[in-house]
């Protein structure tokens, strides 16, 4: 059960990190959805073409499935939770570079 809790927490933290990154920019905007936030940050991070597609397309889908109760077993797997933890670590490195 605790993996399910971490899964939901990690997905929301990823979106929060993108919100924080936007606040670091000189022209910060109030964007509501994760795909819009990721897309807005693309021009500020040189490796965004390699890494941001996952955050723009896959993570919002995972988040929406989880938040709307479409549980398919991914959220119970601790390896998927570790992947999300690595995603958070990566985003912290991106923030450091911004």
PDB file of N, CA and C in Angstrom, residues 11-89:
ATOM      1  N   UNK A  11       4.178  11.692  -8.516  1.00  0.00           N
ATOM      2  CA  UNK A  11       3.606  12.291  -9.727  1.00  0.00           C
ATOM      3  C   UNK A  11       3.238  13.753  -9.502  1.00  0.00           C
ATOM      4  N   UNK A  12       2.679  14.051  -8.350  1.00  0.00           N
ATOM      5  CA  UNK A  12       2.316  15.448  -8.086  1.00  0.00           C
ATOM      6  C   UNK A  12       3.562  16.304  -7.829  1.00  0.00           C
ATOM      7  N   UNK A  13       4.605  15.719  -7.257  1.00  0.00           N
ATOM      8  CA  UNK A  13       5.844  16.458  -7.020  1.00  0.00           C
ATOM      9  C   UNK A  13       6.541  16.826  -8.327  1.00  0.00           C
ATOM     10  N   UNK A  14       6.449  15.957  -9.315  1.00  0.00           N
ATOM     11  CA  UNK A  14       7.043  16.255 -10.624  1.00  0.00           C
ATOM     12  C   UNK A  14       6.398  17.505 -11.210  1.00  0.00           C
ATOM     13  N   UNK A  15       5.086  17.575 -11.145  1.00  0.00           N
ATOM     14  CA  UNK A  15       4.403  18.766 -11.645  1.00  0.00           C
ATOM     15  C   UNK A  15       4.793  20.000 -10.824  1.00  0.00           C
ATOM     16  N   UNK A  16       4.947  19.819  -9.531  1.00  0.00           N
ATOM     17  CA  UNK A  16       5.357  20.927  -8.684  1.00  0.00           C
ATOM     18  C   UNK A  16       6.751  21.440  -9.013  1.00  0.00           C
ATOM     19  N   UNK A  17       7.653  20.529  -9.374  1.00  0.00           N
ATOM     20  CA  UNK A  17       9.002  20.955  -9.746  1.00  0.00           C
ATOM     21  C   UNK A  17       8.984  21.787 -11.023  1.00  0.00           C
ATOM     22  N   UNK A  18       8.127  21.421 -11.962  1.00  0.00           N
ATOM     23  CA  UNK A  18       8.015  22.238 -13.173  1.00  0.00           C
ATOM     24  C   UNK A  18       7.442  23.619 -12.841  1.00  0.00           C
ATOM     25  N   UNK A  19       6.515  23.674 -11.906  1.00  0.00           N
ATOM     26  CA  UNK A  19       5.980  24.975 -11.476  1.00  0.00           C
ATOM     27  C   UNK A  19       7.070  25.827 -10.861  1.00  0.00           C
ATOM     28  N   UNK A  20       7.921  25.200 -10.059  1.00  0.00           N
ATOM     29  CA  UNK A  20       9.030  25.931  -9.442  1.00  0.00           C
ATOM     30  C   UNK A  20      10.028  26.418 -10.489  1.00  0.00           C
ATOM     31  N   UNK A  21      10.285  25.603 -11.506  1.00  0.00           N
ATOM     32  CA  UNK A  21      11.217  26.016 -12.558  1.00  0.00           C
ATOM     33  C   UNK A  21      10.696  27.250 -13.290  1.00  0.00           C
ATOM     34  N   UNK A  22       9.403  27.285 -13.529  1.00  0.00           N
ATOM     35  CA  UNK A  22       8.818  28.438 -14.217  1.00  0.00           C
ATOM     36  C   UNK A  22       8.985  29.699 -13.380  1.00  0.00           C
ATOM     37  N   UNK A  23       8.914  29.561 -12.059  1.00  0.00           N
ATOM     38  CA  UNK A  23       9.097  30.711 -11.174  1.00  0.00           C
ATOM     39  C   UNK A  23      10.514  31.267 -11.233  1.00  0.00           C
ATOM     40  N   UNK A  24      11.476  30.440 -11.649  1.00  0.00           N
ATOM     41  CA  UNK A  24      12.869  30.888 -11.749  1.00  0.00           C
ATOM     42  C   UNK A  24      13.142  31.708 -13.004  1.00  0.00           C
ATOM     43  N   UNK A  25      12.251  31.625 -13.961  1.00  0.00           N
ATOM     44  CA  UNK A  25      12.471  32.307 -15.236  1.00  0.00           C
ATOM     45  C   UNK A  25      12.160  33.790 -15.125  1.00  0.00           C
ATOM     46  N   UNK A  26      12.818  34.593 -15.953  1.00  0.00           N
ATOM     47  CA  UNK A  26      12.559  36.034 -15.905  1.00  0.00           C
ATOM     48  C   UNK A  26      11.113  36.380 -16.273  1.00  0.00           C
ATOM     49  N   UNK A  27      10.584  35.701 -17.262  1.00  0.00           N
ATOM     50  CA  UNK A  27       9.190  35.925 -17.668  1.00  0.00           C
ATOM     51  C   UNK A  27       8.376  34.717 -17.234  1.00  0.00           C
ATOM     52  N   UNK A  28       8.040  34.643 -15.941  1.00  0.00           N
ATOM     53  CA  UNK A  28       7.262  33.490 -15.510  1.00  0.00           C
ATOM     54  C   UNK A  28       5.784  33.716 -15.814  1.00  0.00           C
ATOM     55  N   UNK A  29       5.133  32.654 -16.172  1.00  0.00           N
ATOM     56  CA  UNK A  29       3.716  32.708 -16.516  1.00  0.00           C
ATOM     57  C   UNK A  29       2.948  31.771 -15.605  1.00  0.00           C
ATOM     58  N   UNK A  30       1.680  32.021 -15.471  1.00  0.00           N
ATOM     59  CA  UNK A  30       0.808  31.155 -14.687  1.00  0.00           C
ATOM     60  C   UNK A  30       0.208  30.103 -15.631  1.00  0.00           C
ATOM     61  N   UNK A  31       0.863  28.976 -15.718  1.00  0.00           N
ATOM     62  CA  UNK A  31       0.391  27.893 -16.575  1.00  0.00           C
ATOM     63  C   UNK A  31      -0.254  26.831 -15.698  1.00  0.00           C
ATOM     64  N   UNK A  32      -1.324  26.240 -16.196  1.00  0.00           N
ATOM     65  CA  UNK A  32      -2.095  25.327 -15.364  1.00  0.00           C
ATOM     66  C   UNK A  32      -1.730  23.867 -15.553  1.00  0.00           C
ATOM     67  N   UNK A  33      -1.516  23.422 -16.768  1.00  0.00           N
ATOM     68  CA  UNK A  33      -1.315  21.993 -16.987  1.00  0.00           C
ATOM     69  C   UNK A  33       0.163  21.657 -17.138  1.00  0.00           C
ATOM     70  N   UNK A  34       0.514  20.437 -16.795  1.00  0.00           N
ATOM     71  CA  UNK A  34       1.902  20.001 -16.893  1.00  0.00           C
ATOM     72  C   UNK A  34       2.422  20.063 -18.326  1.00  0.00           C
ATOM     73  N   UNK A  35       1.679  19.614 -19.337  1.00  0.00           N
ATOM     74  CA  UNK A  35       2.208  19.745 -20.704  1.00  0.00           C
ATOM     75  C   UNK A  35       2.529  21.181 -21.096  1.00  0.00           C
ATOM     76  N   UNK A  36       1.711  22.132 -20.666  1.00  0.00           N
ATOM     77  CA  UNK A  36       1.986  23.542 -20.969  1.00  0.00           C
ATOM     78  C   UNK A  36       3.233  24.034 -20.249  1.00  0.00           C
ATOM     79  N   UNK A  37       3.419  23.595 -19.005  1.00  0.00           N
ATOM     80  CA  UNK A  37       4.602  23.992 -18.243  1.00  0.00           C
ATOM     81  C   UNK A  37       5.867  23.447 -18.893  1.00  0.00           C
ATOM     82  N   UNK A  38       5.826  22.174 -19.269  1.00  0.00           N
ATOM     83  CA  UNK A  38       6.996  21.549 -19.893  1.00  0.00           C
ATOM     84  C   UNK A  38       7.308  22.230 -21.216  1.00  0.00           C
ATOM     85  N   UNK A  39       6.291  22.457 -22.007  1.00  0.00           N
ATOM     86  CA  UNK A  39       6.481  23.090 -23.308  1.00  0.00           C
ATOM     87  C   UNK A  39       7.065  24.500 -23.152  1.00  0.00           C
ATOM     88  N   UNK A  40       6.624  25.216 -22.155  1.00  0.00           N
ATOM     89  CA  UNK A  40       7.123  26.565 -21.908  1.00  0.00           C
ATOM     90  C   UNK A  40       8.618  26.548 -21.548  1.00  0.00           C
ATOM     91  N   UNK A  41       9.060  25.513 -20.851  1.00  0.00           N
ATOM     92  CA  UNK A  41      10.448  25.430 -20.402  1.00  0.00           C
ATOM     93  C   UNK A  41      11.412  24.906 -21.467  1.00  0.00           C
ATOM     94  N   UNK A  42      10.897  24.383 -22.545  1.00  0.00           N
ATOM     95  CA  UNK A  42      11.754  23.773 -23.567  1.00  0.00           C
ATOM     96  C   UNK A  42      12.835  24.716 -24.084  1.00  0.00           C
ATOM     97  N   UNK A  43      12.511  25.953 -24.298  1.00  0.00           N
ATOM     98  CA  UNK A  43      13.490  26.880 -24.878  1.00  0.00           C
ATOM     99  C   UNK A  43      14.586  27.286 -23.883  1.00  0.00           C
ATOM    100  N   UNK A  44      14.410  26.963 -22.617  1.00  0.00           N
ATOM    101  CA  UNK A  44      15.392  27.348 -21.606  1.00  0.00           C
ATOM    102  C   UNK A  44      16.360  26.228 -21.243  1.00  0.00           C
ATOM    103  N   UNK A  45      16.072  25.009 -21.681  1.00  0.00           N
ATOM    104  CA  UNK A  45      16.936  23.872 -21.337  1.00  0.00           C
ATOM    105  C   UNK A  45      17.419  23.217 -22.617  1.00  0.00           C
ATOM    106  N   UNK A  46      18.712  23.168 -22.803  1.00  0.00           N
ATOM    107  CA  UNK A  46      19.300  22.744 -24.070  1.00  0.00           C
ATOM    108  C   UNK A  46      19.008  21.277 -24.404  1.00  0.00           C
ATOM    109  N   UNK A  47      18.851  20.428 -23.407  1.00  0.00           N
ATOM    110  CA  UNK A  47      18.589  19.004 -23.651  1.00  0.00           C
ATOM    111  C   UNK A  47      17.107  18.645 -23.592  1.00  0.00           C
ATOM    112  N   UNK A  48      16.263  19.642 -23.682  1.00  0.00           N
ATOM    113  CA  UNK A  48      14.825  19.377 -23.555  1.00  0.00           C
ATOM    114  C   UNK A  48      14.294  18.476 -24.664  1.00  0.00           C
ATOM    115  N   UNK A  49      14.860  18.555 -25.853  1.00  0.00           N
ATOM    116  CA  UNK A  49      14.395  17.681 -26.948  1.00  0.00           C
ATOM    117  C   UNK A  49      14.629  16.216 -26.635  1.00  0.00           C
ATOM    118  N   UNK A  50      15.634  15.931 -25.838  1.00  0.00           N
ATOM    119  CA  UNK A  50      15.941  14.542 -25.495  1.00  0.00           C
ATOM    120  C   UNK A  50      15.117  14.021 -24.323  1.00  0.00           C
ATOM    121  N   UNK A  51      14.797  14.893 -23.370  1.00  0.00           N
ATOM    122  CA  UNK A  51      14.219  14.420 -22.114  1.00  0.00           C
ATOM    123  C   UNK A  51      12.796  14.881 -21.814  1.00  0.00           C
ATOM    124  N   UNK A  52      12.372  15.990 -22.370  1.00  0.00           N
ATOM    125  CA  UNK A  52      11.110  16.568 -21.927  1.00  0.00           C
ATOM    126  C   UNK A  52       9.865  15.918 -22.527  1.00  0.00           C
ATOM    127  N   UNK A  53       9.992  15.163 -23.608  1.00  0.00           N
ATOM    128  CA  UNK A  53       8.817  14.503 -24.174  1.00  0.00           C
ATOM    129  C   UNK A  53       8.157  13.585 -23.148  1.00  0.00           C
ATOM    130  N   UNK A  54       8.956  12.869 -22.401  1.00  0.00           N
ATOM    131  CA  UNK A  54       8.437  11.979 -21.356  1.00  0.00           C
ATOM    132  C   UNK A  54       7.599  12.761 -20.346  1.00  0.00           C
ATOM    133  N   UNK A  55       8.105  13.920 -19.934  1.00  0.00           N
ATOM    134  CA  UNK A  55       7.389  14.724 -18.939  1.00  0.00           C
ATOM    135  C   UNK A  55       6.176  15.435 -19.526  1.00  0.00           C
ATOM    136  N   UNK A  56       6.216  15.708 -20.824  1.00  0.00           N
ATOM    137  CA  UNK A  56       5.097  16.403 -21.451  1.00  0.00           C
ATOM    138  C   UNK A  56       3.952  15.462 -21.814  1.00  0.00           C
ATOM    139  N   UNK A  57       4.276  14.227 -22.162  1.00  0.00           N
ATOM    140  CA  UNK A  57       3.235  13.322 -22.653  1.00  0.00           C
ATOM    141  C   UNK A  57       2.950  12.148 -21.720  1.00  0.00           C
ATOM    142  N   UNK A  58       3.957  11.479 -21.215  1.00  0.00           N
ATOM    143  CA  UNK A  58       3.741  10.263 -20.426  1.00  0.00           C
ATOM    144  C   UNK A  58       3.346  10.549 -18.981  1.00  0.00           C
ATOM    145  N   UNK A  59       4.049  11.458 -18.330  1.00  0.00           N
ATOM    146  CA  UNK A  59       3.768  11.729 -16.923  1.00  0.00           C
ATOM    147  C   UNK A  59       2.349  12.269 -16.713  1.00  0.00           C
ATOM    148  N   UNK A  60       1.853  13.205 -17.541  1.00  0.00           N
ATOM    149  CA  UNK A  60       0.464  13.643 -17.340  1.00  0.00           C
ATOM    150  C   UNK A  60      -0.546  12.508 -17.500  1.00  0.00           C
ATOM    151  N   UNK A  61      -0.263  11.594 -18.413  1.00  0.00           N
ATOM    152  CA  UNK A  61      -1.163  10.451 -18.584  1.00  0.00           C
ATOM    153  C   UNK A  61      -1.150   9.560 -17.341  1.00  0.00           C
ATOM    154  N   UNK A  62       0.032   9.292 -16.801  1.00  0.00           N
ATOM    155  CA  UNK A  62       0.134   8.497 -15.572  1.00  0.00           C
ATOM    156  C   UNK A  62      -0.575   9.192 -14.417  1.00  0.00           C
ATOM    157  N   UNK A  63      -0.376  10.497 -14.309  1.00  0.00           N
ATOM    158  CA  UNK A  63      -1.001  11.267 -13.234  1.00  0.00           C
ATOM    159  C   UNK A  63      -2.521  11.245 -13.345  1.00  0.00           C
ATOM    160  N   UNK A  64      -3.030  11.468 -14.547  1.00  0.00           N
ATOM    161  CA  UNK A  64      -4.481  11.472 -14.731  1.00  0.00           C
ATOM    162  C   UNK A  64      -5.087  10.107 -14.453  1.00  0.00           C
ATOM    163  N   UNK A  65      -4.427   9.053 -14.882  1.00  0.00           N
ATOM    164  CA  UNK A  65      -4.926   7.710 -14.589  1.00  0.00           C
ATOM    165  C   UNK A  65      -4.991   7.478 -13.090  1.00  0.00           C
ATOM    166  N   UNK A  66      -3.933   7.852 -12.404  1.00  0.00           N
ATOM    167  CA  UNK A  66      -3.892   7.637 -10.960  1.00  0.00           C
ATOM    168  C   UNK A  66      -4.929   8.486 -10.237  1.00  0.00           C
ATOM    169  N   UNK A  67      -5.000   9.761 -10.568  1.00  0.00           N
ATOM    170  CA  UNK A  67      -5.898  10.676  -9.864  1.00  0.00           C
ATOM    171  C   UNK A  67      -7.376  10.373 -10.124  1.00  0.00           C
ATOM    172  N   UNK A  68      -7.667   9.746 -11.248  1.00  0.00           N
ATOM    173  CA  UNK A  68      -9.061   9.441 -11.572  1.00  0.00           C
ATOM    174  C   UNK A  68      -9.409   7.986 -11.318  1.00  0.00           C
ATOM    175  N   UNK A  69      -8.545   7.294 -10.594  1.00  0.00           N
ATOM    176  CA  UNK A  69      -8.869   5.956 -10.124  1.00  0.00           C
ATOM    177  C   UNK A  69      -8.693   4.835 -11.115  1.00  0.00           C
ATOM    178  N   UNK A  70      -7.965   5.061 -12.182  1.00  0.00           N
ATOM    179  CA  UNK A  70      -7.711   3.984 -13.153  1.00  0.00           C
ATOM    180  C   UNK A  70      -6.408   3.305 -12.731  1.00  0.00           C
ATOM    181  N   UNK A  71      -6.513   2.403 -11.776  1.00  0.00           N
ATOM    182  CA  UNK A  71      -5.337   1.719 -11.256  1.00  0.00           C
ATOM    183  C   UNK A  71      -5.121   0.435 -12.044  1.00  0.00           C
ATOM    184  N   UNK A  72      -3.927   0.310 -12.619  1.00  0.00           N
ATOM    185  CA  UNK A  72      -3.652  -0.847 -13.467  1.00  0.00           C
ATOM    186  C   UNK A  72      -2.493  -1.695 -12.960  1.00  0.00           C
ATOM    187  N   UNK A  73      -2.046  -1.464 -11.757  1.00  0.00           N
ATOM    188  CA  UNK A  73      -0.970  -2.254 -11.180  1.00  0.00           C
ATOM    189  C   UNK A  73       0.388  -1.585 -11.238  1.00  0.00           C
ATOM    190  N   UNK A  74       0.565  -0.610 -12.127  1.00  0.00           N
ATOM    191  CA  UNK A  74       1.857   0.084 -12.213  1.00  0.00           C
ATOM    192  C   UNK A  74       2.193   0.790 -10.911  1.00  0.00           C
ATOM    193  N   UNK A  75       1.164   1.306 -10.268  1.00  0.00           N
ATOM    194  CA  UNK A  75       1.379   2.078  -9.046  1.00  0.00           C
ATOM    195  C   UNK A  75       1.787   1.204  -7.866  1.00  0.00           C
ATOM    196  N   UNK A  76       1.595  -0.102  -7.954  1.00  0.00           N
ATOM    197  CA  UNK A  76       1.979  -1.003  -6.868  1.00  0.00           C
ATOM    198  C   UNK A  76       3.416  -1.492  -7.015  1.00  0.00           C
ATOM    199  N   UNK A  77       3.971  -1.371  -8.191  1.00  0.00           N
ATOM    200  CA  UNK A  77       5.303  -1.892  -8.458  1.00  0.00           C
ATOM    201  C   UNK A  77       6.348  -0.916  -7.927  1.00  0.00           C
ATOM    202  N   UNK A  78       7.194  -1.398  -7.042  1.00  0.00           N
ATOM    203  CA  UNK A  78       8.198  -0.509  -6.457  1.00  0.00           C
ATOM    204  C   UNK A  78       9.210  -0.022  -7.486  1.00  0.00           C
ATOM    205  N   UNK A  79       9.436  -0.768  -8.551  1.00  0.00           N
ATOM    206  CA  UNK A  79      10.368  -0.314  -9.584  1.00  0.00           C
ATOM    207  C   UNK A  79       9.850   0.926 -10.310  1.00  0.00           C
ATOM    208  N   UNK A  80       8.545   0.994 -10.534  1.00  0.00           N
ATOM    209  CA  UNK A  80       7.962   2.194 -11.132  1.00  0.00           C
ATOM    210  C   UNK A  80       8.103   3.391 -10.197  1.00  0.00           C
ATOM    211  N   UNK A  81       8.011   3.149  -8.908  1.00  0.00           N
ATOM    212  CA  UNK A  81       8.206   4.225  -7.933  1.00  0.00           C
ATOM    213  C   UNK A  81       9.660   4.682  -7.943  1.00  0.00           C
ATOM    214  N   UNK A  82      10.586   3.750  -8.083  1.00  0.00           N
ATOM    215  CA  UNK A  82      11.999   4.128  -8.178  1.00  0.00           C
ATOM    216  C   UNK A  82      12.244   4.952  -9.436  1.00  0.00           C
ATOM    217  N   UNK A  83      11.582   4.606 -10.507  1.00  0.00           N
ATOM    218  CA  UNK A  83      11.709   5.400 -11.739  1.00  0.00           C
ATOM    219  C   UNK A  83      11.256   6.837 -11.510  1.00  0.00           C
ATOM    220  N   UNK A  84      10.155   7.004 -10.807  1.00  0.00           N
ATOM    221  CA  UNK A  84       9.670   8.351 -10.512  1.00  0.00           C
ATOM    222  C   UNK A  84      10.643   9.095  -9.606  1.00  0.00           C
ATOM    223  N   UNK A  85      11.274   8.375  -8.690  1.00  0.00           N
ATOM    224  CA  UNK A  85      12.276   9.003  -7.838  1.00  0.00           C
ATOM    225  C   UNK A  85      13.471   9.477  -8.664  1.00  0.00           C
ATOM    226  N   UNK A  86      13.879   8.687  -9.644  1.00  0.00           N
ATOM    227  CA  UNK A  86      14.943   9.120 -10.555  1.00  0.00           C
ATOM    228  C   UNK A  86      14.509  10.315 -11.397  1.00  0.00           C
ATOM    229  N   UNK A  87      13.239  10.350 -11.773  1.00  0.00           N
ATOM    230  CA  UNK A  87      12.719  11.504 -12.514  1.00  0.00           C
ATOM    231  C   UNK A  87      12.831  12.773 -11.679  1.00  0.00           C
ATOM    232  N   UNK A  88      12.493  12.670 -10.396  1.00  0.00           N
ATOM    233  CA  UNK A  88      12.596  13.824  -9.509  1.00  0.00           C
ATOM    234  C   UNK A  88      14.054  14.248  -9.375  1.00  0.00           C
ATOM    235  N   UNK A  89      14.945  13.293  -9.241  1.00  0.00           N
ATOM    236  CA  UNK A  89      16.377  13.608  -9.156  1.00  0.00           C
ATOM    237  C   UNK A  89      16.841  14.326 -10.423  1.00  0.00           C
TER     238      UNK A  89
END
